[in-house]
């Protein structure tokens, strides 16, 4: 069911996710709702269910988006009670009147909202939400792989509640059935060796599955690479983690939410098709196993604390690898070893 799928998506929470509410209230910026609750700013609140964020209406009332522009802008048709969708034969839809809009299969229908930059004092602009531009710079735009191919894979479903009619429709969860698209982003190659008793672990992450940088989306999102050496009882002997993301800062160089930012301090995200290597050295004398976990984090700990919201984590991939105990001058059992996890 499309509505149930959509309900699981960020689009349904666009106006009331705790992170959004915390940032919107602190930013005191009226423009946020223009994308997070597009219809709220345009329609009579008494008439429509405007509280639900990026609703069915918000997307299917888009009449036009600029032709292949770097920053597409959309316009709505709310008067005609007409809905737009990719089908032009008029048979496969449940809507009252159908607007034929083949470009619903193009990336630019997403680009209208998924492009957002902020003007800076020096006249330059700071990109905030940038997936569309990153996608345009990637091989996915060259091969014609639109956002929808990954975010709305086709499935056969009922067109509407109670409808017997089945249609081939893109999945409306946008991050997969249970948000599992994060598991498809990165290929992981982990190798471990022993160097004079120290465990040396190399983790290579390759962005194989996303049509833009990872972590994408809101600045402050992070990818965490966490390596633990457990002993045979499962107790940690050693542990280390690295994070990557995009850090925006204020005049004093402190990490701040994007609306308070004056500059980009760093962008360590992994571009589409790019690889990144992380090296760890762990002091783990007893035999046990290495647990290498790559996780997506909704917001950096610094921002989470400043905003008073919890940082949420989702597993992107995990590798386990046994190793023997430290032996003087002889290396360890089971090492060196390389394990590959494909997305
Ligand atoms: C009318 C504006 C609008 C349009 C059009 C739009 N989005 Fe979004 N999208 C948003 C907003 C706002 C959010 C942030 C929601 C939140 O607060 O989590 C979002 C979030 C997302 C997310 C993260 C969702 C999650 O569950 O974490 C994905 C993925 C996404 N959009 C993909 C797409 C794709 C693909 C398209 C084109 C088919 C698209 N969007 C079109 C406004 C839009
Ligand atoms: C973020 C934007 C977005 C939201 C929100 C959204 N849709 Fe869609 N919808 C699309 C896009 C884009 C397509 C075309 C996908 C494809 O085929 O590649 C589509 C396709 C469809 C189709 C099949 C084609 C057609 O129009 O006949 C139906 C039916 C549909 N959506 C219904 C809904 C319903 C019901 C909701 C709310 C529960 C909803 N949509 C919410 C973007 C959206
Ligand atoms: C080749 C597949 C692919 C294509 C093409 C693609 N994405 Fe993604 N997208 C992913 C994967 C995998 C993730 C999960 C990794 C992540 O969150 O960075 C993701 C994550 C996202 C998120 C979630 C960010 C968050 O903060 O939760 C948004 C928003 C998004 N994509 C939008 C887009 C838009 C807009 C386009 C087209 C301009 C697009 N994507 C094209 C695969 C793709
Ligand atoms: C031009 C459209 C646009 C405007 C304006 C906009 N956003 Fe967003 N916002 C998006 C899109 C698209 C995403 C999806 C990327 C993602 O999920 O990481 C998003 C994601 C977010 C998220 C992450 C959502 C979550 O639940 O994790 C927060 C928080 C957020 N925006 C806050 C704001 C605030 C605060 C403002 C106003 C100062 C604002 N946005 C203005 C388009 C916009």
Coordinates of C-alpha atoms and ligand atoms in Angstrom, one line a residue:
X1 CA 0.0 0.0 0.0
X2 CA 1.4 3.3 -1.1
X3 CA 0.1 5.2 1.9
X4 CA 1.6 2.7 4.4
X5 CA 4.9 2.9 2.5
X6 CA 4.9 6.7 2.5
X7 CA 4.1 6.7 6.2
X8 CA 7.4 5.0 6.9
X9 CA 9.3 7.6 5.0
X10 CA 11.0 10.8 6.1
X11 CA 8.6 12.6 3.8
X12 CA 5.8 11.8 6.2
X13 CA 7.8 13.1 9.2
X14 CA 9.1 16.1 7.4
X15 CA 7.2 18.5 9.6
X16 CA 7.4 16.7 12.9
X17 CA 10.6 14.8 13.3
X18 CA 12.2 15.9 16.6
X19 CA 15.4 16.9 14.8
X20 CA 13.5 19.1 12.4
X21 CA 11.3 20.7 15.1
X22 CA 14.3 21.4 17.2
X23 CA 16.2 23.1 14.3
X24 CA 13.2 24.9 12.9
X25 CA 12.3 26.4 16.3
X26 CA 15.8 27.5 17.0
X27 CA 16.5 28.9 13.5
X28 CA 13.4 31.2 13.7
X29 CA 13.4 30.9 9.9
X30 CA 10.1 31.0 8.2
X31 CA 11.4 29.4 5.0
X32 CA 11.8 25.9 6.4
X33 CA 8.2 25.0 5.9
X34 CA 8.4 25.8 2.2
X35 CA 10.0 22.4 1.6
X36 CA 9.1 20.5 4.8
X37 CA 5.4 21.2 4.6
X38 CA 5.0 22.7 1.1
X39 CA 1.3 22.9 1.1
X40 CA 1.0 24.5 4.5
X41 CA 2.3 27.8 3.2
X42 CA 0.0 27.7 0.1
X43 CA -3.4 26.5 1.2
X44 CA -6.1 27.2 3.7
X45 CA -5.0 25.2 6.8
X46 CA -8.6 24.5 7.6
X47 CA -9.2 22.8 4.3
X48 CA -6.3 20.4 3.9
X49 CA -4.3 17.9 5.9
X50 CA -1.3 20.2 5.9
X51 CA 0.3 18.9 9.0
X52 CA 1.8 15.9 7.4
X53 CA 4.9 17.2 5.8
X54 CA 5.7 16.2 2.2
X55 CA 2.3 14.6 1.4
X56 CA 1.0 12.8 -1.6
X57 CA -0.5 16.1 -2.7
X58 CA 2.8 18.0 -2.3
X59 CA 4.5 15.9 -4.9
X60 CA 1.6 15.0 -7.1
X61 CA 0.4 18.6 -7.4
X62 CA 3.8 19.6 -8.9
X63 CA 2.9 20.9 -12.4
X64 CA 6.3 21.7 -13.6
X65 CA 10.0 21.8 -12.6
X66 CA 12.5 23.8 -14.5
X67 CA 14.0 22.1 -17.5
X68 CA 17.3 20.4 -16.5
X69 CA 18.4 23.4 -14.5
X70 CA 21.1 23.2 -12.0
X71 CA 18.7 24.4 -9.3
X72 CA 15.2 23.3 -10.5
X73 CA 12.2 25.1 -9.0
X74 CA 8.8 23.6 -9.0
X75 CA 5.3 25.1 -9.4
X76 CA 2.1 23.7 -8.1
X77 CA -1.4 23.3 -9.6
X78 CA -3.8 23.3 -6.7
X79 CA -6.8 24.8 -8.3
X80 CA -7.7 22.3 -10.9
X81 CA -7.8 19.3 -8.5
X82 CA -5.5 17.7 -11.0
X83 CA -2.8 15.3 -10.0
X84 CA 0.4 14.7 -11.9
X85 CA 2.1 11.4 -12.4
X86 CA 4.3 9.5 -14.9
X87 CA 1.6 7.7 -16.8
X88 CA 0.1 9.3 -19.8
X89 CA -2.4 6.6 -20.9
X90 CA -4.8 7.6 -18.2
X91 CA -5.7 4.0 -17.4
X92 CA -3.4 3.1 -14.6
X93 CA -4.3 5.8 -12.1
X94 CA -6.8 6.3 -9.4
X95 CA -6.8 10.1 -9.4
X96 CA -9.8 12.2 -10.4
X97 CA -8.1 14.0 -13.2
X98 CA -4.7 13.0 -14.4
X99 CA -1.9 15.3 -15.6
X100 CA 0.5 13.6 -17.8
X101 CA 4.0 14.3 -16.5
X102 CA 6.6 11.9 -17.9
X103 CA 9.3 13.8 -16.1
X104 CA 8.0 12.3 -12.8
X105 CA 10.6 9.6 -13.7
X106 CA 13.4 12.2 -13.9
X107 CA 15.7 13.3 -11.1
X108 CA 14.6 16.9 -11.5
X109 CA 11.2 16.2 -9.8
X110 CA 13.3 15.4 -6.7
X111 CA 15.8 18.2 -7.4
X112 CA 13.2 20.9 -6.8
X113 CA 13.3 20.3 -3.0
X114 CA 16.6 18.4 -2.8
X115 CA 18.6 21.5 -3.7
X116 CA 19.1 24.1 -1.0
X117 CA 21.9 26.6 -0.5
X118 CA 22.3 29.5 1.9
X119 CA 23.7 33.0 1.0
X120 CA 26.8 34.0 2.9
X121 CA 28.0 37.5 3.9
X122 CA 30.7 37.5 1.2
X123 CA 28.2 37.0 -1.6
X124 CA 29.1 33.3 -2.1
X125 CA 26.6 30.6 -1.3
X126 CA 26.9 27.6 0.9
X127 CA 25.3 24.4 -0.4
X128 CA 23.2 22.7 2.3
X129 CA 21.0 20.0 0.7
X130 CA 23.0 19.0 -2.3
X131 CA 22.1 15.5 -3.5
X132 CA 20.8 16.7 -6.9
X133 CA 24.0 18.5 -7.8
X134 CA 26.1 15.6 -6.5
X135 CA 24.1 13.2 -8.6
X136 CA 24.5 15.5 -11.7
X137 CA 28.2 15.3 -11.2
X138 CA 28.2 11.5 -10.9
X139 CA 28.3 8.7 -13.4
X140 CA 24.7 7.9 -12.5
X141 CA 23.4 11.0 -14.3
X142 CA 25.5 10.1 -17.3
X143 CA 24.0 6.6 -17.4
X144 CA 20.5 8.0 -16.8
X145 CA 20.0 6.3 -13.4
X146 CA 17.6 8.7 -11.8
X147 CA 16.9 9.0 -8.0
X148 CA 13.7 7.0 -8.5
X149 CA 15.6 3.8 -9.6
X150 CA 17.2 3.5 -6.2
X151 CA 14.7 5.3 -4.0
X152 CA 11.4 4.2 -5.7
X153 CA 12.1 0.7 -7.2
X154 CA 9.0 -0.5 -9.1
X155 CA 6.7 -3.0 -7.5
X156 CA 3.3 -4.4 -8.3
X157 CA 0.8 -3.0 -5.8
X158 CA -2.8 -1.9 -5.3
X159 CA -3.4 1.6 -6.6
X160 CA -5.4 2.7 -3.6
X161 CA -7.2 1.3 -0.4
X162 CA -9.9 -1.1 -1.4
X163 CA -8.8 -1.0 -5.0
X164 CA -8.7 -4.3 -6.9
X165 CA -6.6 -2.8 -9.6
X166 CA -2.9 -3.5 -9.5
X167 CA -0.4 -1.2 -11.0
X168 CA 3.4 -1.0 -11.3
X169 CA 4.3 1.8 -9.0
X170 CA 7.6 3.0 -7.5
X171 CA 8.0 2.1 -3.8
X172 CA 7.0 5.1 -1.8
X173 CA 9.1 4.4 1.3
X174 CA 12.1 6.2 -0.4
X175 CA 14.7 4.6 1.9
X176 CA 13.4 1.1 1.3
X177 CA 11.0 -1.2 3.0
X178 CA 12.3 -0.6 6.5
X179 CA 14.8 2.1 5.8
X180 CA 17.3 -0.6 4.6
X181 CA 18.7 1.4 1.7
X182 CA 21.5 2.6 4.0
X183 CA 22.8 -1.0 3.9
X184 CA 23.2 -0.8 0.1
X185 CA 25.5 2.3 0.1
X186 CA 29.0 1.0 0.9
X187 CA 31.1 -1.9 0.0
X188 CA 33.5 -2.8 2.8
X189 CA 36.9 -4.5 2.6
X190 CA 38.5 -5.2 5.9
X191 CA 41.9 -6.7 6.4
X192 CA 43.9 -7.5 9.6
X193 CA 47.5 -8.2 10.1
X194 CA 49.8 -8.6 13.1
X195 CA 52.7 -6.1 13.4
X196 CA 55.0 -6.9 16.3
X197 CA 52.1 -7.9 18.5
X198 CA 49.8 -5.0 17.5
X199 CA 46.7 -5.7 15.4
X200 CA 46.7 -3.5 12.3
X201 CA 43.3 -3.3 10.8
X202 CA 42.5 -1.6 7.5
X203 CA 38.9 -0.8 6.4
X204 CA 38.2 0.4 2.9
X205 CA 34.8 1.8 2.3
X206 CA 33.7 2.2 -1.3
X207 CA 30.6 4.2 -2.2
X208 CA 29.1 1.7 -4.7
X209 CA 25.4 2.1 -4.0
X210 CA 24.6 5.8 -3.8
X211 CA 24.2 8.3 -6.6
X212 CA 25.6 11.0 -4.4
X213 CA 28.1 11.5 -1.5
X214 CA 27.7 9.3 1.6
X215 CA 26.5 10.3 4.1
X216 CA 24.1 12.4 2.0
X217 CA 21.5 14.8 3.1
X218 CA 21.6 17.1 6.1
X219 CA 25.1 18.5 7.0
X220 CA 26.0 16.8 10.3
X221 CA 25.0 13.3 9.3
X222 CA 27.8 10.9 9.9
X223 CA 29.2 7.6 9.0
X224 CA 30.9 5.9 11.9
X225 CA 33.6 3.2 11.4
X226 CA 33.9 1.3 14.7
X227 CA 36.5 -1.5 15.3
X228 CA 36.5 -3.6 18.4
X229 CA 38.8 -6.4 19.4
X230 CA 36.8 -8.8 21.6
X231 CA 38.3 -11.7 23.6
X232 CA 36.8 -15.2 23.5
X233 CA 34.3 -14.3 26.2
X234 CA 33.1 -11.3 24.1
X235 CA 34.7 -8.6 26.4
X236 CA 36.3 -5.7 24.6
X237 CA 40.1 -5.7 24.7
X238 CA 40.5 -2.6 22.5
X239 CA 38.2 -0.3 20.6
X240 CA 38.5 2.6 18.3
X241 CA 36.2 4.6 16.0
X242 CA 36.4 7.2 13.3
X243 CA 33.7 9.4 11.9
X244 CA 33.3 11.2 8.6
X245 CA 30.7 13.8 7.5
X246 CA 30.4 17.4 6.6
X247 CA 31.1 20.0 9.3
X248 CA 29.7 23.5 9.1
X249 CA 30.9 26.1 11.6
X250 CA 30.2 29.6 12.9
X251 CA 32.6 32.5 13.1
X252 CA 34.3 31.0 16.1
X253 CA 34.9 27.7 14.3
X254 CA 32.4 25.7 16.4
X255 CA 30.2 23.1 14.7
X256 CA 26.7 24.5 14.4
X257 CA 23.4 23.6 12.6
X258 CA 23.4 24.8 8.9
X259 CA 21.2 27.9 9.5
X260 CA 23.8 29.4 11.9
X261 CA 26.8 28.4 9.8
X262 CA 29.2 30.9 8.2
X263 CA 31.6 28.4 6.5
X264 CA 32.3 24.8 5.7
X265 CA 35.1 23.5 7.9
X266 CA 35.5 20.1 6.2
X267 CA 33.7 17.7 3.9
X268 CA 35.0 14.1 4.4
X269 CA 32.1 12.4 2.8
X270 CA 32.7 9.7 0.2
X271 CA 31.7 10.8 -3.3
X272 CA 29.8 8.4 -5.6
X273 CA 32.2 5.8 -6.8
X274 CA 35.0 6.9 -4.5
X275 CA 36.9 4.8 -1.9
X276 CA 38.3 5.7 1.5
X277 CA 40.8 3.8 3.7
X278 CA 40.8 3.9 7.5
X279 CA 43.7 2.3 9.5
X280 CA 43.4 1.2 13.1
X281 CA 46.0 -0.1 15.5
X282 CA 44.7 -2.2 18.4
X283 CA 46.5 -3.6 21.4
X284 CA 44.7 -6.9 21.9
X285 CA 47.0 -9.6 23.5
X286 CA 44.4 -12.4 23.9
X287 CA 42.7 -14.4 21.1
X288 CA 39.2 -13.4 20.1
X289 CA 37.5 -11.7 17.2
X290 CA 37.5 -8.4 15.5
X291 CA 34.1 -6.7 15.0
X292 CA 34.1 -4.0 12.3
X293 CA 30.9 -2.1 12.2
X294 CA 29.9 0.7 9.9
X295 CA 27.0 2.8 11.0
X296 CA 24.9 5.7 9.7
X297 CA 24.3 8.4 12.4
X298 CA 21.5 11.0 12.1
X299 CA 23.5 13.8 13.5
X300 CA 26.9 14.4 15.1
X301 CA 27.1 14.1 18.9
X302 CA 28.0 17.8 19.1
X303 CA 24.9 18.9 17.2
X304 CA 22.7 16.4 19.0
X305 CA 23.8 17.8 22.3
X306 CA 23.4 21.4 21.2
X307 CA 19.9 20.7 20.0
X308 CA 18.8 18.4 22.8
X309 CA 17.8 15.5 20.5
X310 CA 19.3 12.0 20.5
X311 CA 21.6 10.9 17.7
X312 CA 20.0 7.8 16.0
X313 CA 22.2 5.0 14.5
X314 CA 21.5 2.5 11.8
X315 CA 23.9 -0.3 10.7
X316 CA 25.3 0.0 7.2
X317 CA 27.4 -3.1 7.3
X318 CA 29.3 -5.4 9.7
X319 CA 32.2 -7.8 9.5
X320 CA 33.5 -10.3 12.1
X321 CA 37.0 -11.9 11.9
X322 CA 38.6 -14.3 14.4
X323 CA 42.3 -13.9 15.4
X324 CA 44.7 -15.8 17.6
X325 CA 46.5 -14.6 20.7
X326 CA 49.8 -12.7 20.7
X327 CA 52.8 -15.0 20.3
X328 CA 56.3 -13.5 20.5
X329 CA 58.0 -13.4 17.1
X330 CA 55.5 -15.8 15.4
X331 CA 52.5 -13.7 14.3
X332 CA 49.0 -14.8 15.2
X333 CA 46.8 -17.7 14.1
X334 CA 44.2 -16.8 11.5
X335 CA 46.0 -13.7 10.4
X336 CA 46.7 -12.0 7.9
X337 CA 43.1 -12.1 6.6
X338 CA 40.8 -10.1 4.3
X339 CA 37.0 -10.1 4.4
X340 CA 34.8 -8.4 1.9
X341 CA 31.2 -7.3 2.4
X342 CA 29.4 -6.2 -0.7
X343 CA 26.3 -4.0 -0.3
Ligands
LIG1 C1 8.1 18.9 -2.1 C2 9.5 18.7 -1.7 C3 10.1 17.4 -1.9 C4 10.1 16.6 -3.1 C5 9.5 17.0 -4.4 C6 11.0 15.5 -2.8 N1 11.4 15.5 -1.5 FE1 12.5 14.1 -0.6 N2 12.5 15.1 1.1 C7 11.9 16.4 1.3 C8 12.1 16.8 2.6 C9 11.6 18.1 3.2 C10 12.8 15.8 3.3 C11 13.2 15.7 4.8 C12 12.2 14.9 5.5 C13 12.6 14.8 7.0 O1 12.4 15.8 7.7 O2 13.1 13.7 7.4 C14 13.0 14.7 2.3 C15 13.6 13.5 2.6 C16 13.9 12.5 1.6 C17 14.6 11.3 1.9 C18 15.1 10.8 3.3 C19 13.9 10.1 3.8 C20 14.1 9.2 5.0 O3 13.2 8.3 5.1 O4 15.0 9.4 5.7 C21 14.8 10.7 0.7 C22 15.5 9.4 0.4 C23 14.2 11.5 -0.3 N3 13.6 12.6 0.3 C24 14.1 11.2 -1.7 C25 13.3 11.9 -2.6 C26 13.2 11.5 -4.0 C27 13.9 10.3 -4.6 C28 12.4 12.4 -4.6 C29 11.9 12.4 -6.0 C30 11.2 11.3 -6.5 C31 12.0 13.4 -3.6 N4 12.6 13.0 -2.4 C32 11.2 14.5 -3.8 C33 11.2 17.1 0.3 C34 10.9 16.6 -1.0
LIG2 C1 8.3 12.8 -2.6 C2 7.4 12.9 -3.7 C3 6.2 11.9 -3.7 C4 5.3 11.7 -2.7 C5 5.3 12.3 -1.3 C6 4.3 10.8 -3.2 N1 4.6 10.4 -4.5 FE1 3.6 9.2 -5.6 N2 5.0 9.3 -7.1 C7 6.1 10.1 -7.0 C8 6.9 9.9 -8.2 C9 8.3 10.6 -8.5 C10 6.3 8.9 -8.9 C11 6.8 8.2 -10.2 C12 7.8 7.1 -9.8 C13 8.3 6.2 -10.9 O1 7.5 5.6 -11.5 O2 9.5 6.3 -11.2 C14 5.1 8.5 -8.2 C15 4.1 7.6 -8.6 C16 2.9 7.4 -8.0 C17 1.8 6.6 -8.6 C18 1.9 5.8 -9.9 C19 1.8 6.6 -11.0 C20 0.6 7.5 -11.2 O3 0.7 8.7 -10.8 O4 -0.4 7.0 -11.6 C21 0.8 6.7 -7.7 C22 -0.6 6.0 -7.8 C23 1.2 7.5 -6.6 N3 2.5 7.9 -6.8 C24 0.5 7.8 -5.5 C25 0.9 8.4 -4.3 C26 0.2 8.5 -3.1 C27 -1.1 7.9 -2.8 C28 1.0 9.2 -2.2 C29 0.8 9.5 -0.7 C30 0.6 8.3 0.1 C31 2.2 9.6 -2.9 N4 2.1 9.1 -4.2 C32 3.3 10.3 -2.4 C33 6.4 11.0 -6.0 C34 5.8 11.1 -4.8
LIG3 C1 22.5 4.4 -7.2 C2 21.4 4.6 -6.3 C3 21.0 6.0 -5.8 C4 20.7 7.1 -6.6 C5 20.8 7.2 -8.1 C6 20.3 8.1 -5.7 N1 20.4 7.7 -4.4 FE1 19.9 8.7 -2.7 N2 20.6 7.2 -1.5 C7 21.1 6.0 -2.0 C8 21.6 5.2 -0.9 C9 22.2 3.8 -1.0 C10 21.4 6.0 0.3 C11 21.8 5.7 1.7 C12 23.1 6.3 2.1 C13 23.1 7.7 2.7 O1 22.2 8.0 3.5 O2 23.9 8.5 2.3 C14 20.8 7.2 -0.2 C15 20.4 8.3 0.7 C16 19.6 9.4 0.3 C17 19.0 10.4 1.1 C18 19.0 10.2 2.6 C19 19.8 11.2 3.3 C20 19.5 11.2 4.8 O3 20.0 12.1 5.4 O4 18.9 10.3 5.3 C21 18.5 11.3 0.4 C22 17.7 12.5 0.8 C23 18.7 10.9 -1.0 N3 19.4 9.8 -1.0 C24 18.2 11.6 -2.1 C25 18.5 11.3 -3.4 C26 18.2 12.2 -4.6 C27 17.4 13.5 -4.5 C28 18.7 11.5 -5.7 C29 18.7 12.0 -7.1 C30 19.1 13.4 -7.4 C31 19.3 10.3 -5.2 N4 19.2 10.2 -3.9 C32 19.9 9.4 -6.1 C33 21.1 5.6 -3.3 C34 20.9 6.4 -4.4
LIG4 C1 14.7 23.9 -0.5 C2 14.1 23.0 0.4 C3 14.4 23.0 1.9 C4 14.3 24.0 2.7 C5 14.0 25.5 2.5 C6 14.7 23.5 4.1 N1 14.9 22.1 4.0 FE1 15.4 20.9 5.5 N2 15.6 19.3 4.2 C7 15.3 19.4 2.8 C8 15.5 18.1 2.2 C9 15.3 17.8 0.7 C10 15.9 17.3 3.2 C11 16.3 15.8 3.1 C12 17.7 15.5 3.4 C13 17.9 14.6 4.5 O1 16.9 13.9 5.0 O2 19.0 14.5 5.0 C14 15.9 18.1 4.5 C15 16.3 17.6 5.7 C16 16.3 18.3 6.9 C17 16.5 17.8 8.2 C18 16.8 16.3 8.5 C19 15.5 15.8 8.9 C20 15.4 14.7 9.9 O3 14.3 14.4 10.4 O4 16.4 14.1 10.2 C21 16.4 18.8 9.1 C22 16.6 18.8 10.6 C23 16.1 20.0 8.3 N3 16.0 19.7 7.0 C24 15.9 21.3 8.9 C25 15.6 22.4 8.1 C26 15.4 23.7 8.7 C27 15.6 24.0 10.2 C28 15.1 24.6 7.7 C29 14.9 26.1 7.8 C30 16.0 26.8 8.4 C31 15.1 23.8 6.5 N4 15.4 22.5 6.8 C32 14.8 24.3 5.2 C33 14.8 20.5 2.1 C34 14.7 21.8 2.6

